[in-house]
Amino acid sequence: MQLNTLGLFVQLYSIRVPSLISLPYWAFQGCDASILLDSDNQNINTEIGSLRNFGIRKRESLSQIKTILEMECPGTVSCADIIALAAKESVFYSGGPDIRIPLGRRDSTNSSYQQADVHLPSSQISVDELLELFMAKGMNVEESVAILGAHTLGVGHCLSIVRRLYDPKLDMQMDSSFELLLRIKCPTKIPLSNLTFVTNDITPVIFDNQYYHDIIGGKGLFGIDSSISKHSQTAQIVIDFALNENYFFKVFSSAFVKLLSSNVLTGKYGEIRNECNKINHH
């Protein structure tokens, strides 16, 4: 079986594309599939239990892909590589660039929600903190702004945006009609339901540069979206990406490869799991 057959699997699970793209972003340890582990006697408090991983869904899609791959080529393709390939194919099948990514990752044998609580960025992250976070993964300023362009897909939950709506100390930097829409969708400071969501931009199933048009117009869903359109280091880059989609795709591709190559396990480190949600029992 060729690995590019994963594209067919992503088509089968096309409704889950935004979920597949988000997984590498929230894997704080690196792209090592630690976020796929479930709690058991060896991993009592796994990474997915972190409150900051709220909204991560459809991990079972990757387990289904893993099952198919294990039937064809057992013990060959790691869950970490499946995450990377599924994310890459999700970008492409949503209309984004076809990104060449390196393979050979291995899977982590540990996971910790406490560490995720400490290291995963909050919804209130500042531009300076964001740049520091992504520069630690080898990205420059342009790439740090580009990697946020993945917000062009999917939705945001009220839990992540109510603070900027209802905290009078925060400068929302938001279009008034868009603010009204968000208040209708999320009418209380404590969300009535964790299921309530708002689309990230007006083309939530298409990978394009609409995200940058929206945030220039004051329609950024998250605080960081509004902030990068105003910050001295990032505002012009936002404009450049809004004006030239091909340029955004080029920089995003470079940033995406760096994200998927950050802190990976290779060689003798880690393992290739038999099942993505469980470490192998030796």
CSV table of C-alpha atoms in Angstrom, one decimal, residues 30-221:
chain,number,residue,atom,x,y,z
A,30,GLY,CA,5.9,17.3,19.2
A,31,CYS,CA,4.3,15.2,16.5
A,32,ASP,CA,4.7,11.9,18.3
A,33,ALA,CA,1.0,10.8,18.6
A,34,SER,CA,1.0,11.3,22.4
A,35,ILE,CA,-2.3,13.1,22.0
A,36,LEU,CA,-3.9,9.8,20.8
A,37,LEU,CA,-3.2,7.8,23.9
A,38,ASP,CA,-6.1,6.9,26.2
A,39,SER,CA,-5.8,6.5,29.9
A,40,ASP,CA,-4.9,3.1,31.2
A,41,ASN,CA,-2.8,1.5,34.0
A,42,GLN,CA,0.4,2.9,32.4
A,43,ASN,CA,-0.9,6.3,31.3
A,44,ILE,CA,-3.3,7.3,34.0
A,45,ASN,CA,-3.6,11.0,33.1
A,46,THR,CA,-3.1,11.4,29.4
A,47,GLU,CA,-2.6,14.5,27.3
A,48,ILE,CA,-6.1,14.5,25.8
A,49,GLY,CA,-7.5,15.1,29.4
A,50,SER,CA,-6.1,18.7,29.4
A,51,LEU,CA,-8.7,21.3,29.5
A,52,ARG,CA,-6.7,23.1,26.8
A,53,ASN,CA,-7.4,20.2,24.5
A,54,PHE,CA,-11.1,20.9,24.7
A,55,GLY,CA,-12.5,20.6,21.2
A,56,ILE,CA,-10.1,17.9,19.9
A,57,ARG,CA,-12.4,15.4,18.2
A,58,LYS,CA,-12.5,12.4,15.9
A,59,ARG,CA,-9.3,10.7,17.1
A,60,GLU,CA,-11.0,7.5,16.2
A,61,SER,CA,-10.7,8.4,12.5
A,62,LEU,CA,-6.9,7.9,12.8
A,63,SER,CA,-7.4,4.6,14.6
A,64,GLN,CA,-9.5,3.4,11.7
A,65,ILE,CA,-6.8,4.4,9.3
A,66,LYS,CA,-4.2,2.7,11.5
A,67,THR,CA,-6.3,-0.6,11.4
A,68,ILE,CA,-6.3,-0.5,7.6
A,69,LEU,CA,-2.6,0.1,7.4
A,70,GLU,CA,-1.8,-2.6,9.9
A,71,MET,CA,-3.6,-5.1,7.7
A,72,GLU,CA,-1.5,-4.1,4.7
A,73,CYS,CA,1.9,-3.4,6.2
A,74,PRO,CA,2.0,-4.3,9.9
A,75,GLY,CA,4.4,-2.4,12.2
A,76,THR,CA,5.5,-0.1,9.5
A,77,VAL,CA,3.7,3.3,9.7
A,78,SER,CA,3.6,5.1,13.0
A,79,CYS,CA,0.6,6.8,14.4
A,80,ALA,CA,2.7,10.0,14.4
A,81,ASP,CA,3.2,9.7,10.7
A,82,ILE,CA,-0.5,9.0,10.2
A,83,ILE,CA,-1.3,12.3,12.0
A,84,ALA,CA,1.2,14.2,9.8
A,85,LEU,CA,-0.1,12.6,6.6
A,86,ALA,CA,-3.7,13.0,7.5
A,87,ALA,CA,-3.1,16.7,8.3
A,88,LYS,CA,-1.2,17.2,5.1
A,89,GLU,CA,-4.0,15.5,3.0
A,90,SER,CA,-6.7,17.5,4.8
A,91,VAL,CA,-5.1,20.7,3.8
A,92,PHE,CA,-4.8,19.6,0.2
A,93,TYR,CA,-8.4,18.1,-0.1
A,94,SER,CA,-9.8,21.4,1.4
A,95,GLY,CA,-8.2,23.4,-1.5
A,96,GLY,CA,-4.9,24.2,0.1
A,97,PRO,CA,-1.3,23.5,-1.1
A,98,ASP,CA,0.1,20.0,-1.7
A,99,ILE,CA,2.8,19.9,0.9
A,100,ARG,CA,5.8,17.5,0.8
A,101,ILE,CA,6.6,16.3,4.4
A,102,PRO,CA,9.3,14.1,5.8
A,103,LEU,CA,8.4,10.7,7.2
A,104,GLY,CA,10.0,8.4,9.7
A,105,ARG,CA,8.4,9.6,13.0
A,106,ARG,CA,7.9,7.2,15.9
A,107,ASP,CA,5.3,7.1,18.6
A,108,SER,CA,5.7,8.3,22.1
A,109,THR,CA,5.2,5.9,25.0
A,110,ASN,CA,4.1,8.5,27.5
A,111,SER,CA,1.6,11.3,27.8
A,112,SER,CA,0.7,13.8,30.5
A,113,TYR,CA,-2.3,16.2,30.8
A,114,GLN,CA,-0.4,18.1,33.5
A,115,GLN,CA,2.4,18.9,31.1
A,116,ALA,CA,-0.2,19.8,28.4
A,117,ASP,CA,-1.8,22.2,30.9
A,118,VAL,CA,1.5,24.0,31.4
A,119,HIS,CA,2.8,24.1,27.8
A,120,LEU,CA,-0.3,24.4,25.5
A,121,PRO,CA,-1.1,28.0,24.6
A,122,SER,CA,-4.2,29.6,26.1
A,123,SER,CA,-6.9,31.3,24.1
A,124,GLN,CA,-5.6,34.6,25.6
A,125,ILE,CA,-2.1,34.2,24.2
A,126,SER,CA,-0.4,37.5,23.1
A,127,VAL,CA,1.4,38.1,19.8
A,128,ASP,CA,4.8,38.2,21.5
A,129,GLU,CA,4.1,34.9,23.3
A,130,LEU,CA,2.9,33.3,20.1
A,131,LEU,CA,6.0,34.4,18.1
A,132,GLU,CA,8.2,33.0,20.9
A,133,LEU,CA,6.3,29.7,20.9
A,134,PHE,CA,6.5,29.2,17.1
A,135,MET,CA,10.1,30.5,16.8
A,136,ALA,CA,11.1,27.8,19.3
A,137,LYS,CA,9.9,25.4,16.6
A,138,GLY,CA,12.2,27.0,14.0
A,139,MET,CA,9.7,29.4,12.4
A,140,ASN,CA,10.3,33.0,11.5
A,141,VAL,CA,7.7,35.8,12.0
A,142,GLU,CA,6.1,35.2,8.5
A,143,GLU,CA,5.8,31.5,9.1
A,144,SER,CA,4.3,32.1,12.6
A,145,VAL,CA,1.6,34.3,11.0
A,146,ALA,CA,1.1,31.8,8.2
A,147,ILE,CA,0.6,28.8,10.5
A,148,LEU,CA,-2.3,30.6,12.1
A,149,GLY,CA,-3.9,30.5,8.7
A,150,ALA,CA,-5.2,27.0,9.5
A,151,HIS,CA,-7.9,28.9,11.4
A,152,THR,CA,-9.5,29.3,7.9
A,153,LEU,CA,-10.9,25.8,8.6
A,154,GLY,CA,-13.3,24.6,11.3
A,155,VAL,CA,-15.0,26.3,14.2
A,156,GLY,CA,-14.3,27.8,17.6
A,157,HIS,CA,-16.3,27.0,20.7
A,158,CYS,CA,-17.9,29.6,23.0
A,159,LEU,CA,-15.6,28.4,25.8
A,160,SER,CA,-12.6,29.9,24.0
A,161,ILE,CA,-14.2,33.2,23.1
A,162,VAL,CA,-16.5,34.3,25.9
A,163,ARG,CA,-13.8,36.0,27.9
A,164,ARG,CA,-13.0,38.5,25.2
A,165,LEU,CA,-16.7,39.1,24.8
A,166,TYR,CA,-17.6,39.7,28.5
A,167,ASP,CA,-14.4,40.9,30.2
A,168,PRO,CA,-14.6,44.7,30.1
A,169,LYS,CA,-10.8,45.0,30.6
A,170,LEU,CA,-10.1,43.4,27.2
A,171,ASP,CA,-9.9,45.4,24.0
A,172,MET,CA,-11.8,43.3,21.6
A,173,GLN,CA,-10.7,45.2,18.4
A,174,MET,CA,-13.8,43.7,16.7
A,175,ASP,CA,-16.4,44.8,14.1
A,176,SER,CA,-19.6,45.7,15.9
A,177,SER,CA,-21.9,43.5,13.7
A,178,PHE,CA,-19.5,40.6,14.2
A,179,GLU,CA,-19.5,41.2,18.0
A,180,LEU,CA,-23.3,41.1,18.0
A,181,LEU,CA,-23.3,37.8,16.1
A,182,LEU,CA,-20.9,36.3,18.7
A,183,ARG,CA,-23.0,37.5,21.6
A,184,ILE,CA,-26.0,35.9,20.0
A,185,LYS,CA,-24.2,32.7,19.6
A,186,CYS,CA,-22.5,32.9,23.0
A,187,PRO,CA,-25.0,34.9,25.2
A,188,THR,CA,-23.5,34.2,28.6
A,189,LYS,CA,-20.1,34.5,30.2
A,190,ILE,CA,-20.3,30.9,31.3
A,191,PRO,CA,-21.3,29.0,28.1
A,192,LEU,CA,-24.7,27.3,28.2
A,193,SER,CA,-23.4,24.3,26.3
A,194,ASN,CA,-19.9,23.1,25.3
A,195,LEU,CA,-21.5,22.2,21.9
A,196,THR,CA,-22.1,25.8,20.8
A,197,PHE,CA,-19.7,27.0,18.2
A,198,VAL,CA,-18.9,29.7,15.6
A,199,THR,CA,-17.2,29.2,12.3
A,200,ASN,CA,-13.6,30.5,12.1
A,201,ASP,CA,-14.3,32.4,8.9
A,202,ILE,CA,-16.9,32.6,6.2
A,203,THR,CA,-15.4,29.7,4.3
A,204,PRO,CA,-14.9,27.2,7.1
A,205,VAL,CA,-14.5,24.1,4.9
A,206,ILE,CA,-12.2,25.6,2.3
A,207,PHE,CA,-8.5,26.2,2.9
A,208,ASP,CA,-7.9,29.7,1.5
A,209,ASN,CA,-6.7,33.1,2.6
A,210,GLN,CA,-10.2,34.3,3.7
A,211,TYR,CA,-9.0,34.2,7.4
A,212,TYR,CA,-6.7,37.2,6.7
A,213,HIS,CA,-9.5,39.2,5.0
A,214,ASP,CA,-11.7,38.5,7.9
A,215,ILE,CA,-9.3,39.6,10.6
A,216,ILE,CA,-8.4,42.8,8.7
A,217,GLY,CA,-12.1,43.6,8.8
A,218,GLY,CA,-12.4,43.1,12.5
A,219,LYS,CA,-13.9,39.7,12.3
A,220,GLY,CA,-11.3,37.6,14.0
A,221,LEU,CA,-12.8,34.9,16.2
